[in-house]
């Protein structure tokens, strides 16, 4: 399998696929689509060398009946681009799928509301982005999301009322900004993170996603057949061509762009077809001042290019969108001189005549980018950038058809003197262009067939819809993952994808993702909250903030699985402070809902009755993508426990905590094990409940891997994480920096980045609520670490609350009630609740309950910081550390723990319960 690209191909070497189908509960006309996640490991490489350890290609395939839809994907470690292709041949058997995939990889009363919407959107089209409304801002992202969301929604709602020419302007605006987001995002934001799955990027990608939905089904022109390369190597002058006296004639000076041109007012669209067809087409067009043509009912006339658009060294000053750039992103570089268009996209033709004074061999300089290209037509020949041709003495008409999707500053289009090496390169270039044209024709035939099959769907808009759908899908998979455990805890990754997912389901009757990712986001957070009888709900975070607010409910309720909608409504009511009955509209508005009122108005279910969690939600939660597992015995405030463990099993996108193997515990009204508070930009592994190897080189930011997971109906369960990557070391690149450990997308491990440290390790957990031990909750954790120097085992406790002004202790911390006796630690609270933590192994260790100072390194070279953390700390110098700890939490005195055996082969007996480690997992009998 070969990809068409100037610089890389991919082969099907190692294939990982996940097949999913939408829930049959959704009502869909016709066959249910089949969704395939295809991961081609190490498949993308430059040149012709399919060596190992190259980037992987992630593809999303959708099959409806016998038809394969367009394929969207990304080679995430090669570029940030989005790649488009199609299934050339596909056969699905009972036990195998054969696919031949061709990919192109690139390194408002109704009329009154209508009129008001039109006036609002028109201001956006004219560059007044200040009117866009969004709740708050970060790096300006919320503002930009509104710039794209609001015209997209208005377009869809007012489609039938708006005149066709205004709809066209809106379409052009939204299409332009979609292109900008993916190809020129630095022009409007230089600080945000743009990875798919990142919360900041979501603000930019959400609006184009809605626009793609609104554009679906819009009719458009027949796809334009791609131009064939012109293999010409020698071009004679046009002896019969006699330009009029007002046509510019410029002496050909290799290396210098022409300084005189004819041009016409830019067409405010990106025109795939030949705009000069009324004048005989680009091959024969020789305009003069006053020559006119009509495109889409509008007249365009050639005239001399004003001198203020010509720099001293020749060429053309474009400065497309300069005023907008200066207004919104003043630091972005622009060229001196005026702008030729207030904004893109544009199509514009420029014409001049080159006077060549002697025979010479020249090379074309007409560079292109993902945002546009210039068709270079010399004496009727369509030449490619860097193509070499021989010229004779005489006149050579030069026509440039410039098609720009977004922003270009200037043109330096010219002819350069060519060397023998340039000529050799040109031969190879033409051979590649010829091959690529054959492949482009196949692409065009596929698009043309789709255009006919759909009854004339605009294929540009169709690709926009499919591309943005893939982007949002990738946000769901990379940023949230199966089970709904978000990697980055910012609300923007949760709300806007939910709005898109809701709109998509409304439009098509199925979900964007067939997996339980974004649909499970809010239910998981409802699961992970504590619901006190006399106070507000709160969360105990195992991986950054896990809060959920009114916005979340207003945006997410439509996509929550039907069985969990009543409990989601119950939680919404709970967070607003209402009883278990439907709120009135007046109460909702009085509740200071953060989201726009329209979301509440549309999504609040007036006829639905709320149900509490104990009647609907499970007692365990599995989110395997990121390795989140939750265990609770009930949702009753007085008796309930909630244990959460986290493996950090997928590469996060954005700010995150290096906390593979972390855990937190809440029960009987208290926190028993807590994580350190988030410091955002300088979180380190030392802030989590983990084992540190302070004297060894390890990979703090590495991932864990789930090797075992089992849950029971009563909320009990066991999980094991392989932490070998964490305890390994990292190789360095040529600049001495640690290499990146995982590819950007797909969770693909980069093998050469890892260096053997001689240290391996796993962490296994078990939670038991059976009561056989004599305690309502038993928690066991095993760390099997081989190699390395001293190991510090950590369990965080609650600190005291101090008045910041007076220094008075307002509430004592856990250390005030904690004692150490041999290999056991007891936390006995004044209210009669207690925890006893017993180390079954090792037999000898330095065990303390104290306030420990953690020294950490701040990001952005901000130096060192110190955080004081109360907790239980166990230290051993053993090379092979075998930590086996059992904790019981109860009211009253803890049950005794009896130990038989040695090390990790020991068995701990608590009441009628036996706890052991079988080498792979903790077993509770």
GROMACS .gro file of N, CA, C and O in nm, residues 368-457:
model
  360
  368UNK      N    1   0.434   2.732  -0.346
  368UNK     CA    2   0.296   2.711  -0.304
  368UNK      C    3   0.296   2.666  -0.159
  368UNK      O    4   0.401   2.637  -0.100
  369UNK      N    5   0.178   2.659  -0.101
  369UNK     CA    6   0.162   2.613   0.038
  369UNK      C    7   0.025   2.550   0.050
  369UNK      O    8  -0.055   2.555  -0.044
  370UNK      N    9  -0.007   2.489   0.165
  370UNK     CA   10  -0.142   2.435   0.183
  370UNK      C   11  -0.251   2.540   0.168
  370UNK      O   12  -0.367   2.506   0.148
  371UNK      N   13  -0.215   2.669   0.179
  371UNK     CA   14  -0.315   2.774   0.171
  371UNK      C   15  -0.333   2.831   0.032
  371UNK      O   16  -0.415   2.920   0.014
  372UNK      N   17  -0.258   2.786  -0.063
  372UNK     CA   18  -0.278   2.839  -0.196
  372UNK      C   19  -0.165   2.802  -0.291
  372UNK      O   20  -0.061   2.748  -0.252
  373UNK      N   21  -0.190   2.831  -0.418
  373UNK     CA   22  -0.087   2.805  -0.517
  373UNK      C   23  -0.102   2.903  -0.632
  373UNK      O   24  -0.206   2.966  -0.649
  374UNK      N   25   0.004   2.918  -0.708
  374UNK     CA   26   0.002   3.008  -0.822
  374UNK      C   27   0.029   2.927  -0.948
  374UNK      O   28   0.129   2.857  -0.958
  375UNK      N   29  -0.066   2.936  -1.038
  375UNK     CA   30  -0.053   2.869  -1.168
  375UNK      C   31   0.035   2.958  -1.257
  375UNK      O   32   0.001   3.071  -1.288
  376UNK      N   33   0.148   2.907  -1.295
  376UNK     CA   34   0.249   2.982  -1.370
  376UNK      C   35   0.239   2.943  -1.517
  376UNK      O   36   0.275   2.831  -1.555
  377UNK      N   37   0.186   3.035  -1.600
  377UNK     CA   38   0.161   3.006  -1.742
  377UNK      C   39   0.254   3.095  -1.825
  377UNK      O   40   0.235   3.217  -1.832
  378UNK      N   41   0.352   3.034  -1.887
  378UNK     CA   42   0.449   3.108  -1.970
  378UNK      C   43   0.426   3.071  -2.116
  378UNK      O   44   0.442   2.955  -2.154
  379UNK      N   45   0.386   3.171  -2.194
  379UNK     CA   46   0.359   3.151  -2.337
  379UNK      C   47   0.265   3.034  -2.360
  379UNK      O   48   0.285   2.952  -2.450
  380UNK      N   49   0.162   3.022  -2.276
  380UNK     CA   50   0.061   2.917  -2.291
  380UNK      C   51   0.096   2.785  -2.227
  380UNK      O   52   0.016   2.692  -2.233
  381UNK      N   53   0.213   2.772  -2.166
  381UNK     CA   54   0.256   2.647  -2.103
  381UNK      C   55   0.242   2.658  -1.951
  381UNK      O   56   0.293   2.752  -1.890
  382UNK      N   57   0.175   2.559  -1.892
  382UNK     CA   58   0.152   2.554  -1.748
  382UNK      C   59   0.274   2.488  -1.682
  382UNK      O   60   0.294   2.367  -1.692
  383UNK      N   61   0.358   2.569  -1.618
  383UNK     CA   62   0.484   2.520  -1.563
  383UNK      C   63   0.476   2.505  -1.412
  383UNK      O   64   0.403   2.577  -1.343
  384UNK      N   65   0.555   2.412  -1.362
  384UNK     CA   66   0.557   2.382  -1.219
  384UNK      C   67   0.670   2.457  -1.151
  384UNK      O   68   0.769   2.494  -1.213
  385UNK      N   69   0.653   2.477  -1.022
  385UNK     CA   70   0.759   2.536  -0.940
  385UNK      C   71   0.884   2.449  -0.951
  385UNK      O   72   0.879   2.327  -0.935
  386UNK      N   73   0.997   2.513  -0.985
  386UNK     CA   74   1.129   2.451  -1.002
  386UNK      C   75   1.143   2.373  -1.132
  386UNK      O   76   1.242   2.301  -1.150
  387UNK      N   77   1.048   2.388  -1.223
  387UNK     CA   78   1.065   2.327  -1.354
  387UNK      C   79   1.164   2.411  -1.436
  387UNK      O   80   1.162   2.534  -1.431
  388UNK      N   81   1.250   2.346  -1.513
  388UNK     CA   82   1.352   2.412  -1.592
  388UNK      C   83   1.315   2.406  -1.740
  388UNK      O   84   1.277   2.299  -1.790
  389UNK      N   85   1.324   2.520  -1.809
  389UNK     CA   86   1.296   2.527  -1.953
  389UNK      C   87   1.401   2.616  -2.020
  389UNK      O   88   1.465   2.700  -1.956
  390UNK      N   89   1.418   2.593  -2.150
  390UNK     CA   90   1.506   2.676  -2.231
  390UNK      C   91   1.423   2.781  -2.304
  390UNK      O   92   1.316   2.750  -2.358
  391UNK      N   93   1.472   2.907  -2.305
  391UNK     CA   94   1.404   3.017  -2.372
  391UNK      C   95   1.495   3.072  -2.482
  391UNK      O   96   1.618   3.066  -2.473
  392UNK      N   97   1.430   3.128  -2.584
  392UNK     CA   98   1.503   3.195  -2.691
  392UNK      C   99   1.483   3.346  -2.676
  392UNK      O  100   1.410   3.393  -2.590
  393UNK      N  101   1.547   3.418  -2.763
  393UNK     CA  102   1.531   3.563  -2.761
  393UNK      C  103   1.392   3.598  -2.813
  393UNK      O  104   1.347   3.545  -2.914
  394UNK      N  105   1.320   3.687  -2.739
  394UNK     CA  106   1.186   3.724  -2.783
  394UNK      C  107   1.094   3.754  -2.665
  394UNK      O  108   1.136   3.765  -2.550
  395UNK      N  109   0.963   3.767  -2.698
  395UNK     CA  110   0.862   3.802  -2.599
  395UNK      C  111   0.791   3.677  -2.546
  395UNK      O  112   0.754   3.588  -2.623
  396UNK      N  113   0.769   3.678  -2.412
  396UNK     CA  114   0.704   3.564  -2.347
  396UNK      C  115   0.592   3.616  -2.256
  396UNK      O  116   0.621   3.674  -2.149
  397UNK      N  117   0.466   3.602  -2.297
  397UNK     CA  118   0.355   3.640  -2.208
  397UNK      C  119   0.357   3.553  -2.082
  397UNK      O  120   0.374   3.430  -2.090
  398UNK      N  121   0.340   3.616  -1.967
  398UNK     CA  122   0.337   3.543  -1.840
  398UNK      C  123   0.206   3.573  -1.767
  398UNK      O  124   0.173   3.687  -1.737
  399UNK      N  125   0.130   3.468  -1.742
  399UNK     CA  126   0.003   3.478  -1.670
  399UNK      C  127   0.015   3.402  -1.538
  399UNK      O  128   0.058   3.286  -1.537
  400UNK      N  129  -0.023   3.467  -1.432
  400UNK     CA  130  -0.027   3.402  -1.300
  400UNK      C  131  -0.172   3.396  -1.255
  400UNK      O  132  -0.239   3.499  -1.245
  401UNK      N  133  -0.223   3.277  -1.233
  401UNK     CA  134  -0.356   3.260  -1.174
  401UNK      C  135  -0.334   3.224  -1.028
  401UNK      O  136  -0.290   3.114  -0.995
  402UNK      N  137  -0.359   3.320  -0.942
  402UNK     CA  138  -0.332   3.305  -0.800
  402UNK      C  139  -0.458   3.263  -0.727
  402UNK      O  140  -0.560   3.331  -0.731
  403UNK      N  141  -0.449   3.151  -0.658
  403UNK     CA  142  -0.561   3.101  -0.577
  403UNK      C  143  -0.512   3.091  -0.432
  403UNK      O  144  -0.425   3.010  -0.401
  404UNK      N  145  -0.567   3.175  -0.346
  404UNK     CA  146  -0.523   3.182  -0.207
  404UNK      C  147  -0.642   3.156  -0.115
  404UNK      O  148  -0.746   3.219  -0.129
  405UNK      N  149  -0.624   3.063  -0.023
  405UNK     CA  150  -0.732   3.029   0.069
  405UNK      C  151  -0.736   3.120   0.191
  405UNK      O  152  -0.842   3.142   0.248
  406UNK      N  153  -0.622   3.172   0.232
  406UNK     CA  154  -0.622   3.254   0.353
  406UNK      C  155  -0.527   3.371   0.336
  406UNK      O  156  -0.555   3.461   0.259
  407UNK      N  157  -0.414   3.371   0.402
  407UNK     CA  158  -0.330   3.490   0.406
  407UNK      C  159  -0.198   3.467   0.333
  407UNK      O  160  -0.127   3.370   0.358
  408UNK      N  161  -0.167   3.558   0.240
  408UNK     CA  162  -0.034   3.566   0.180
  408UNK      C  163   0.011   3.711   0.185
  408UNK      O  164  -0.070   3.803   0.163
  409UNK      N  165   0.139   3.732   0.210
  409UNK     CA  166   0.191   3.868   0.219
  409UNK      C  167   0.232   3.925   0.083
  409UNK      O  168   0.200   4.039   0.050
  410UNK      N  169   0.305   3.848   0.007
  410UNK     CA  170   0.358   3.901  -0.119
  410UNK      C  171   0.393   3.787  -0.213
  410UNK      O  172   0.405   3.671  -0.173
  411UNK      N  173   0.411   3.822  -0.340
  411UNK     CA  174   0.458   3.729  -0.443
  411UNK      C  175   0.598   3.769  -0.486
  411UNK      O  176   0.625   3.887  -0.511
  412UNK      N  177   0.683   3.671  -0.496
  412UNK     CA  178   0.817   3.691  -0.553
  412UNK      C  179   0.835   3.601  -0.675
  412UNK      O  180   0.945   3.552  -0.703
  413UNK      N  181   0.725   3.581  -0.745
  413UNK     CA  182   0.725   3.492  -0.861
  413UNK      C  183   0.824   3.543  -0.966
  413UNK      O  184   0.826   3.662  -1.001
  414UNK      N  185   0.907   3.453  -1.019
  414UNK     CA  186   1.012   3.495  -1.111
  414UNK      C  187   1.071   3.374  -1.183
  414UNK      O  188   1.032   3.258  -1.157
  415UNK      N  189   1.167   3.403  -1.270
  415UNK     CA  190   1.250   3.302  -1.334
  415UNK      C  191   1.394   3.320  -1.287
  415UNK      O  192   1.445   3.432  -1.283
  416UNK      N  193   1.459   3.212  -1.249
  416UNK     CA  194   1.599   3.215  -1.206
  416UNK      C  195   1.688   3.146  -1.309
  416UNK      O  196   1.640   3.061  -1.386
  417UNK      N  197   1.814   3.181  -1.311
  417UNK     CA  198   1.909   3.109  -1.394
  417UNK      C  199   1.916   2.964  -1.346
  417UNK      O  200   1.922   2.938  -1.225
  418UNK      N  201   1.916   2.870  -1.440
  418UNK     CA  202   1.918   2.729  -1.404
  418UNK      C  203   2.056   2.669  -1.424
  418UNK      O  204   2.125   2.702  -1.522
  419UNK      N  205   2.096   2.584  -1.334
  419UNK     CA  206   2.222   2.512  -1.345
  419UNK      C  207   2.195   2.372  -1.401
  419UNK      O  208   2.080   2.329  -1.416
  420UNK      N  209   2.304   2.301  -1.430
  420UNK     CA  210   2.290   2.163  -1.478
  420UNK      C  211   2.222   2.077  -1.372
  420UNK      O  212   2.143   1.987  -1.403
  421UNK      N  213   2.254   2.104  -1.244
  421UNK     CA  214   2.191   2.030  -1.136
  421UNK      C  215   2.041   2.059  -1.130
  421UNK      O  216   1.960   1.971  -1.105
  422UNK      N  217   2.005   2.187  -1.158
  422UNK     CA  218   1.863   2.223  -1.161
  422UNK      C  219   1.791   2.147  -1.271
  422UNK      O  220   1.677   2.102  -1.254
  423UNK      N  221   1.856   2.136  -1.388
  423UNK     CA  222   1.794   2.064  -1.500
  423UNK      C  223   1.773   1.917  -1.466
  423UNK      O  224   1.669   1.858  -1.500
  424UNK      N  225   1.870   1.858  -1.399
  424UNK     CA  226   1.857   1.718  -1.358
  424UNK      C  227   1.743   1.702  -1.258
  424UNK      O  228   1.664   1.606  -1.266
  425UNK      N  229   1.736   1.796  -1.165
  425UNK     CA  230   1.627   1.793  -1.067
  425UNK      C  231   1.492   1.810  -1.136
  425UNK      O  232   1.393   1.747  -1.096
  426UNK      N  233   1.485   1.894  -1.238
  426UNK     CA  234   1.360   1.917  -1.310
  426UNK      C  235   1.310   1.791  -1.377
  426UNK      O  236   1.190   1.764  -1.380
  427UNK      N  237   1.402   1.710  -1.433
  427UNK     CA  238   1.361   1.583  -1.496
  427UNK      C  239   1.294   1.492  -1.393
  427UNK      O  240   1.189   1.432  -1.420
  428UNK      N  241   1.358   1.481  -1.276
  428UNK     CA  242   1.299   1.397  -1.171
  428UNK      C  243   1.167   1.455  -1.123
  428UNK      O  244   1.071   1.381  -1.095
  429UNK      N  245   1.159   1.589  -1.115
  429UNK     CA  246   1.035   1.654  -1.074
  429UNK      C  247   0.922   1.621  -1.168
  429UNK      O  248   0.811   1.586  -1.125
  430UNK      N  249   0.946   1.632  -1.299
  430UNK     CA  250   0.841   1.605  -1.397
  430UNK      C  251   0.796   1.460  -1.391
  430UNK      O  252   0.678   1.430  -1.409
  431UNK      N  253   0.892   1.369  -1.367
  431UNK     CA  254   0.854   1.228  -1.354
  431UNK      C  255   0.762   1.208  -1.233
  431UNK      O  256   0.662   1.136  -1.242
  432UNK      N  257   0.793   1.274  -1.123
  432UNK     CA  258   0.707   1.262  -1.004
  432UNK      C  259   0.571   1.326  -1.028
  432UNK      O  260   0.468   1.272  -0.986
  433UNK      N  261   0.571   1.443  -1.095
  433UNK     CA  262   0.444   1.511  -1.121
  433UNK      C  263   0.355   1.427  -1.213
  433UNK      O  264   0.233   1.426  -1.199
  434UNK      N  265   0.419   1.357  -1.307
  434UNK     CA  266   0.341   1.271  -1.397
  434UNK      C  267   0.276   1.157  -1.319
  434UNK      O  268   0.157   1.126  -1.339
  435UNK      N  269   0.353   1.094  -1.231
  435UNK     CA  270   0.297   0.987  -1.148
  435UNK      C  271   0.185   1.041  -1.058
  435UNK      O  272   0.081   0.979  -1.042
  436UNK      N  273   0.211   1.158  -1.001
  436UNK     CA  274   0.112   1.216  -0.911
  436UNK      C  275  -0.016   1.253  -0.984
  436UNK      O  276  -0.126   1.242  -0.929
  437UNK      N  277  -0.002   1.297  -1.110
  437UNK     CA  278  -0.120   1.333  -1.186
  437UNK      C  279  -0.209   1.211  -1.209
  437UNK      O  280  -0.332   1.222  -1.202
  438UNK      N  281  -0.147   1.097  -1.235
  438UNK     CA  282  -0.226   0.973  -1.251
  438UNK      C  283  -0.305   0.946  -1.123
  438UNK      O  284  -0.424   0.911  -1.128
  439UNK      N  285  -0.240   0.965  -1.009
  439UNK     CA  286  -0.307   0.941  -0.882
  439UNK      C  287  -0.412   1.049  -0.854
  439UNK      O  288  -0.519   1.020  -0.799
  440UNK      N  289  -0.380   1.173  -0.893
  440UNK     CA  290  -0.478   1.281  -0.875
  440UNK      C  291  -0.604   1.257  -0.958
  440UNK      O  292  -0.715   1.291  -0.916
  441UNK      N  293  -0.584   1.199  -1.076
  441UNK     CA  294  -0.700   1.165  -1.159
  441UNK      C  295  -0.787   1.060  -1.090
  441UNK      O  296  -0.911   1.067  -1.098
  442UNK      N  297  -0.723   0.964  -1.024
  442UNK     CA  298  -0.800   0.864  -0.951
  442UNK      C  299  -0.879   0.929  -0.838
  442UNK      O  300  -0.995   0.895  -0.814
  443UNK      N  301  -0.815   1.023  -0.769
  443UNK     CA  302  -0.885   1.097  -0.664
  443UNK      C  303  -1.004   1.174  -0.723
  443UNK      O  304  -1.114   1.175  -0.666
  444UNK      N  305  -0.979   1.240  -0.832
  444UNK     CA  306  -1.084   1.319  -0.897
  444UNK      C  307  -1.199   1.229  -0.940
  444UNK      O  308  -1.316   1.266  -0.923
  445UNK      N  309  -1.169   1.114  -0.995
  445UNK     CA  310  -1.276   1.021  -1.035
  445UNK      C  311  -1.358   0.978  -0.914
  445UNK      O  312  -1.480   0.963  -0.921
  446UNK      N  313  -1.290   0.958  -0.800
  446UNK     CA  314  -1.361   0.920  -0.677
  446UNK      C  315  -1.453   1.035  -0.635
  446UNK      O  316  -1.569   1.013  -0.601
  447UNK      N  317  -1.400   1.158  -0.634
  447UNK     CA  318  -1.481   1.275  -0.597
  447UNK      C  319  -1.598   1.294  -0.693
  447UNK      O  320  -1.710   1.326  -0.652
  448UNK      N  321  -1.570   1.274  -0.822
  448UNK     CA  322  -1.674   1.292  -0.922
  448UNK      C  323  -1.785   1.189  -0.903
  448UNK      O  324  -1.905   1.221  -0.913
  449UNK      N  325  -1.745   1.064  -0.872
  449UNK     CA  326  -1.845   0.960  -0.847
  449UNK      C  327  -1.928   0.994  -0.724
  449UNK      O  328  -2.050   0.972  -0.722
  450UNK      N  329  -1.865   1.048  -0.619
  450UNK     CA  330  -1.938   1.089  -0.500
  450UNK      C  331  -2.033   1.205  -0.531
  450UNK      O  332  -2.145   1.211  -0.480
  451UNK      N  333  -1.986   1.298  -0.612
  451UNK     CA  334  -2.069   1.412  -0.651
  451UNK      C  335  -2.195   1.364  -0.724
  451UNK      O  336  -2.306   1.411  -0.697
  452UNK      N  337  -2.179   1.266  -0.812
  452UNK     CA  338  -2.294   1.211  -0.884
  452UNK      C  339  -2.383   1.129  -0.790
  452UNK      O  340  -2.505   1.139  -0.795
  453UNK      N  341  -2.319   1.047  -0.705
  453UNK     CA  342  -2.397   0.960  -0.617
  453UNK      C  343  -2.485   1.040  -0.522
  453UNK      O  344  -2.599   1.002  -0.493
  454UNK      N  345  -2.434   1.152  -0.474
  454UNK     CA  346  -2.506   1.233  -0.375
  454UNK      C  347  -2.600   1.333  -0.440
  454UNK      O  348  -2.664   1.411  -0.369
  455UNK      N  349  -2.606   1.334  -0.572
  455UNK     CA  350  -2.693   1.429  -0.638
  455UNK      C  351  -2.636   1.569  -0.644
  455UNK      O  352  -2.711   1.666  -0.647
  456UNK      N  353  -2.502   1.580  -0.641
  456UNK     CA  354  -2.439   1.710  -0.657
  456UNK      C  355  -2.391   1.776  -0.530
  456UNK      O  356  -2.376   1.898  -0.527
  457UNK      N  357  -2.365   1.698  -0.423
  457UNK     CA  358  -2.310   1.759  -0.302
  457UNK      C  359  -2.180   1.830  -0.335
  457UNK      O  360  -2.095   1.777  -0.408
   0.00000   0.00000   0.00000
